[in-house]
Amino acid sequence: MRIDTNWRGDPAERIVFTFNGQPIEGYRGDTVAAALLAKGIRLVGRSFKYHRPRGIFTAGSEEPNALVTIGSGADQMPNVRATLQEIHDGLEVRSQNHIGPLQRDLLAVNDLLHPFLGAGFYYKTFMWPRSFWERVYEPVIRRAAGLGALSHDHGGARSEKAFAHCDVLVIGAGITGIMAAYVAARAGADVLLVDENMSLHNRHRHFDDPIRDAQGITHFSPEDFAFFYLNALQAMPNVRIMTRTTVTGIYDGGSYGALERTGLHLSPDAHPDLPRETFWRIRARQTVLATGALERPIAFPNNDRPGIMMLSAFMRYVDGFGVLCGRTPSFFVTNDDAHRVIAGLIARPEIAQAIRRCTVIDPRPEARAQGDYRLIAGAEVIDTRGRHGLREITVRQGGSQQRIETDLLALSGGWNPTLHLTCHLGARPVWNAEAAMFVPAQDAVPGLHPAGACNGTLSTGGCLRDGHTTALRAIAVLGLADPGVPVPQAGEEAGNGVALWQVQAKGRAWLDLANDVTTKDVAQSAQEGFASVEHMKRYTTQGMAPDQGKSSNIGALAILADATGRSISATGTTTYRPPFVPLTMGALGAGGEGHGFAPERKMTSHAATVARGAPMIEAGLWYRPSYFPAPGETTWQQACDREVRMVRQSVGVVDVSSLGKIDIQGPDAGAFLDFVYTNTFSTLPVGRVRYGLMLREDGHVMDDGTTARLGPDHYVMTTTTAAAGQVMAHLELVAQGLRPDLDVRVISVTEQWAQMSVAGPLARSLLNGILDTPLDTAGFPFMACGAVRVHGIEARLFRVSFSGEQAFEVAVPARFGDALYRDLVARAEALGGGAYGLEALNVLRLEKGFLTHAEMHGRVTAYDLGLQGMMSPKKDYIGKPAAARPGLLEPGRERLVGLKPVDQGGILTAGARLFTKGDPHTRPHDQGYVTSVGSSATLGHMIGLGFLRHGPERMGEAITLVDHLRGIQTPCEVCAPVFFDQDGGRARG
Amino acid sequence: MLIPCPVCGPRDSREFTCKGHAVTLARPQADAPPEAWDAYLHLRDNPAGPTRELWHHNAGCTAWLVVERNTVTHAVTGARLAGEVAAR
Ligand SMILES: [Zn+2]
């Protein structure tokens, strides 16, 4: 029910959302949990394993029970914590983990089977028959023990990534964090204050503890203090405050990951441009950790019913949302703070009016009531009743038992500091036996200062002092002066109490509500030998649910310590890892979808190419034309064959700008190239181009390409499209790190030059139409290069051929690329030629036996490629010593050969294996493999390149090509890898 | 992780590519014995503690750096231009 308290929500803004299809009204600022509780809805889901009815247990991100699915279609989001998700108009909320209606879950039968479903049940039961696992067991278990589901629709849940930098990051905006932020901000630091909740005046200990600040102002409660100081912080220009933001992980060098629920509280239809979530990467020079503490539950039989929740949650629903979760509440508490909270609560007139009866159970015989409520001291709750929600509890006091009717039971077993983040770089928390809590290790994270409750300081006065001190420590590291902010004064009292991990009584007592792990499961794990905390966790699955055991880890290890006779500190904790709260993959990978994952690199000819109807294919990040369909052609093969014949008979044009182009300049440029290539470039005359082969230092081939000498100190290297980045990094390493003695500079100019290849017997005539000074045959021979003018524009011309035809590559500044391409293609068409694509380019190069990275795949040597003649004996170069190793010069290695089918129509496939004729087609008899194939329009049959043991010694041998995957066997003849125009006369013509 | 590039200042590690131990800069003479080449190419220590690595600021100034880093604490304790280290 709603009560009229000092609740800060806006009653004017009514919101209607649906829960399992039923419309529910709430107010803006309500969480789903608050709105449901306000309407008296307690049953919100079913448990993971036993399908027990479950309700809302907490009011924060640690919630183990109230996981719901929101939205539908592409926007569907499963496993959302109802305690964090705010309502908005049109929000659809559905409960999870049941078959049929929530009230009558068909799988509730699992609860009756619980004697068979204990710890290790899966491991013991589903061992055999093995074949049953995938087909029977796993699908059934997944259906029965699932959480929410994704919709499988693509494109929903827009997420973004963002970056933030600050001097001081303050994590948590309770009184500790606010104090720290205020001191750091007054010192002039750039402060970033982040908090998980939507509003900032939250606290853990819900009682009034007056704070006197230095101005003499007395704040009636910590909440008032927070409100006052937050106003001051908001007015300061050096302070940024982020709400709805959870710091999820700590990484090296002051990096923090944080998840902001940017738009999840708003209707996606009304805010289409707003991301639902934003993943922040925050870089902080210093950090104050003020994450507070989580209240510790108590394990007792049937402690999992809807209507049982943490005291701090109960109070947060009262204070934050004006929601009273029970009219006959009972409280099971172990500490004095809880008594102060309850006394303060029922002293409020609006509460006193609303509740009919209030019972407090405390295991300490000496406990004293601090207000007008019934106290049963020296007592424990030993059982509960109520099928879909709490109706009654059984209390044991000494030897007697009594049943008490109650609609709500709130628990307070002390506090567990929220120190998870301090462990993300490997530190382990330290057990403080006196306070019975784990506290952060000293200097767990460089530059991070834990303060307040997360550091074990629970009193109001202590938290303020802690926040103040840590802020001073942080600003001192930053070299800022102490701003002289006095420390406000407040109560120093903090929670006298006892640790009560479990009540000894008959029945199942839950530790991990999310994964249905009971105290018996933990004890059984210890009995069966899984006594280390890491083994217990995996055997029982305790702490492995989406809540990561935030409310059960400490209790479970305390019970394990008890079962194994060790101390809690000797038992230790499991490893705390990021993320602190569940992260959607969408948020974590924001920006990495589509073009964020693979940007498109387009050549200057792109628009003209697409306009001609060419299908584009990806070559790395580049997009290049596959072929140019002509009227009447129905297959790509027809287009490819026509384009090959066109280049062999007239002239073709192809954009080769995606090849890497590296400008190399300096007095030692020639010596530098001699060191990175196997062959010599320092002797290359100006105005000439040479083919070069580059090795890795381990003696294997890295890349090949042509390098042109434009001037005495100036070369331009081309690389393959695929290896451009790798070669560039390699050249930089050689220039900077291996040969700093050489005076040379390298820079990539791939983007700066558009380069078109013009190939075919009519190439020269075509070019002469655009060159300011026409070429004659003698003046620009094969492998010449030089500066030319094209339509008055300074350009470069290279006479190189990747097709075996007379060919030129003409390079112009990239801004002229589009015009040059269109002009060249139009002129080629006038000569009976035209544009050609990658398919034809591949066939043309295969007919000539030219290599690509299908052949230079990283495991081949120059010797394997038959290029040992290019390895200069006269100089040192990268890869030379390693390439000379005996194993790399074995004749029996798989070495490059050409392959052609014995029958004209025989099919060759890339990836097929090669076998000696007559041998079985099995792995021990494997002789090699095929790397590239194509259908040669020139020769009228398929041709291929491959690697074959003793390859060059087997010319003319009939072997068998076997493609086991495609079921193809083709008798082939081994031949030289050059199929056409062996003497190269056409290219020189 | 931040790497203090001598050219660009402290930059996010995602702007860099790591190539492994900085021993790569100590290339043996071409006629060094096979053992020296084997060690240079293939044998690497796997230290728990300080180490020196080659990092390429490929999304920045394109400098190759020798980064001193602790593999246990992940602390980056220094970075110098590879060219300066190699030239000695
Ligand atoms: Zn740099």
PDB file of C-alpha atoms in Angstrom, chain A residues 163-166 169 171 247-258 279-287 421 424-425 445-448 578, chain B residues 1-3 11-14:
ATOM      1  CA  PHE A 163      34.416   7.811 -22.475  1.00  0.00           C
ATOM      2  CA  ALA A 164      34.975  10.024 -19.448  1.00  0.00           C
ATOM      3  CA  HIS A 165      38.056  11.410 -17.738  1.00  0.00           C
ATOM      4  CA  CYS A 166      38.335  12.949 -14.303  1.00  0.00           C
ATOM      5  CA  LEU A 169      36.031   9.507  -9.438  1.00  0.00           C
ATOM      6  CA  ILE A 171      31.726   5.719  -6.734  1.00  0.00           C
ATOM      7  CA  VAL A 247      30.628   0.939 -11.996  1.00  0.00           C
ATOM      8  CA  THR A 248      31.017  -2.627 -13.203  1.00  0.00           C
ATOM      9  CA  GLY A 249      34.740  -3.228 -13.164  1.00  0.00           C
ATOM     10  CA  ILE A 250      38.167  -1.899 -12.348  1.00  0.00           C
ATOM     11  CA  TYR A 251      40.964  -2.358 -14.868  1.00  0.00           C
ATOM     12  CA  ASP A 252      44.600  -1.368 -15.134  1.00  0.00           C
ATOM     13  CA  GLY A 253      45.875   2.174 -14.918  1.00  0.00           C
ATOM     14  CA  GLY A 254      42.818   3.792 -13.339  1.00  0.00           C
ATOM     15  CA  SER A 255      40.345   2.483 -15.931  1.00  0.00           C
ATOM     16  CA  TYR A 256      36.800   1.834 -14.853  1.00  0.00           C
ATOM     17  CA  GLY A 257      33.898   0.300 -16.752  1.00  0.00           C
ATOM     18  CA  ALA A 258      30.451   1.646 -15.970  1.00  0.00           C
ATOM     19  CA  PHE A 279      28.824   1.567 -21.533  1.00  0.00           C
ATOM     20  CA  TRP A 280      31.302   4.081 -20.160  1.00  0.00           C
ATOM     21  CA  ARG A 281      35.043   3.752 -19.991  1.00  0.00           C
ATOM     22  CA  ILE A 282      36.164   6.095 -17.274  1.00  0.00           C
ATOM     23  CA  ARG A 283      39.762   7.101 -16.702  1.00  0.00           C
ATOM     24  CA  ALA A 284      40.322   8.478 -13.200  1.00  0.00           C
ATOM     25  CA  ARG A 285      43.528   9.747 -11.644  1.00  0.00           C
ATOM     26  CA  GLN A 286      42.247   9.012  -8.140  1.00  0.00           C
ATOM     27  CA  THR A 287      39.133   7.225  -6.929  1.00  0.00           C
ATOM     28  CA  LEU A 421      35.475  -3.657  -6.905  1.00  0.00           C
ATOM     29  CA  HIS A 424      39.038  -6.842  -9.440  1.00  0.00           C
ATOM     30  CA  LEU A 425      42.816  -6.552  -9.751  1.00  0.00           C
ATOM     31  CA  VAL A 445      43.850  -1.113  -6.195  1.00  0.00           C
ATOM     32  CA  PRO A 446      46.420   1.604  -6.942  1.00  0.00           C
ATOM     33  CA  GLY A 447      44.824   5.034  -6.619  1.00  0.00           C
ATOM     34  CA  LEU A 448      41.597   3.713  -5.110  1.00  0.00           C
ATOM     35  CA  PRO A 578      33.979  -8.011 -13.179  1.00  0.00           C
TER      36      PRO A 578
ATOM     37  CA  MET B   1      46.222   0.431 -19.451  1.00  0.00           C
ATOM     38  CA  LEU B   2      47.999   3.661 -20.375  1.00  0.00           C
ATOM     39  CA  ILE B   3      51.231   3.701 -22.327  1.00  0.00           C
ATOM     40  CA  ARG B  11      47.589   7.027 -24.454  1.00  0.00           C
ATOM     41  CA  ASP B  12      45.110   4.163 -24.156  1.00  0.00           C
ATOM     42  CA  SER B  13      46.630   0.748 -24.846  1.00  0.00           C
ATOM     43  CA  ARG B  14      44.020   0.116 -27.526  1.00  0.00           C
TER      44      ARG B  14
END
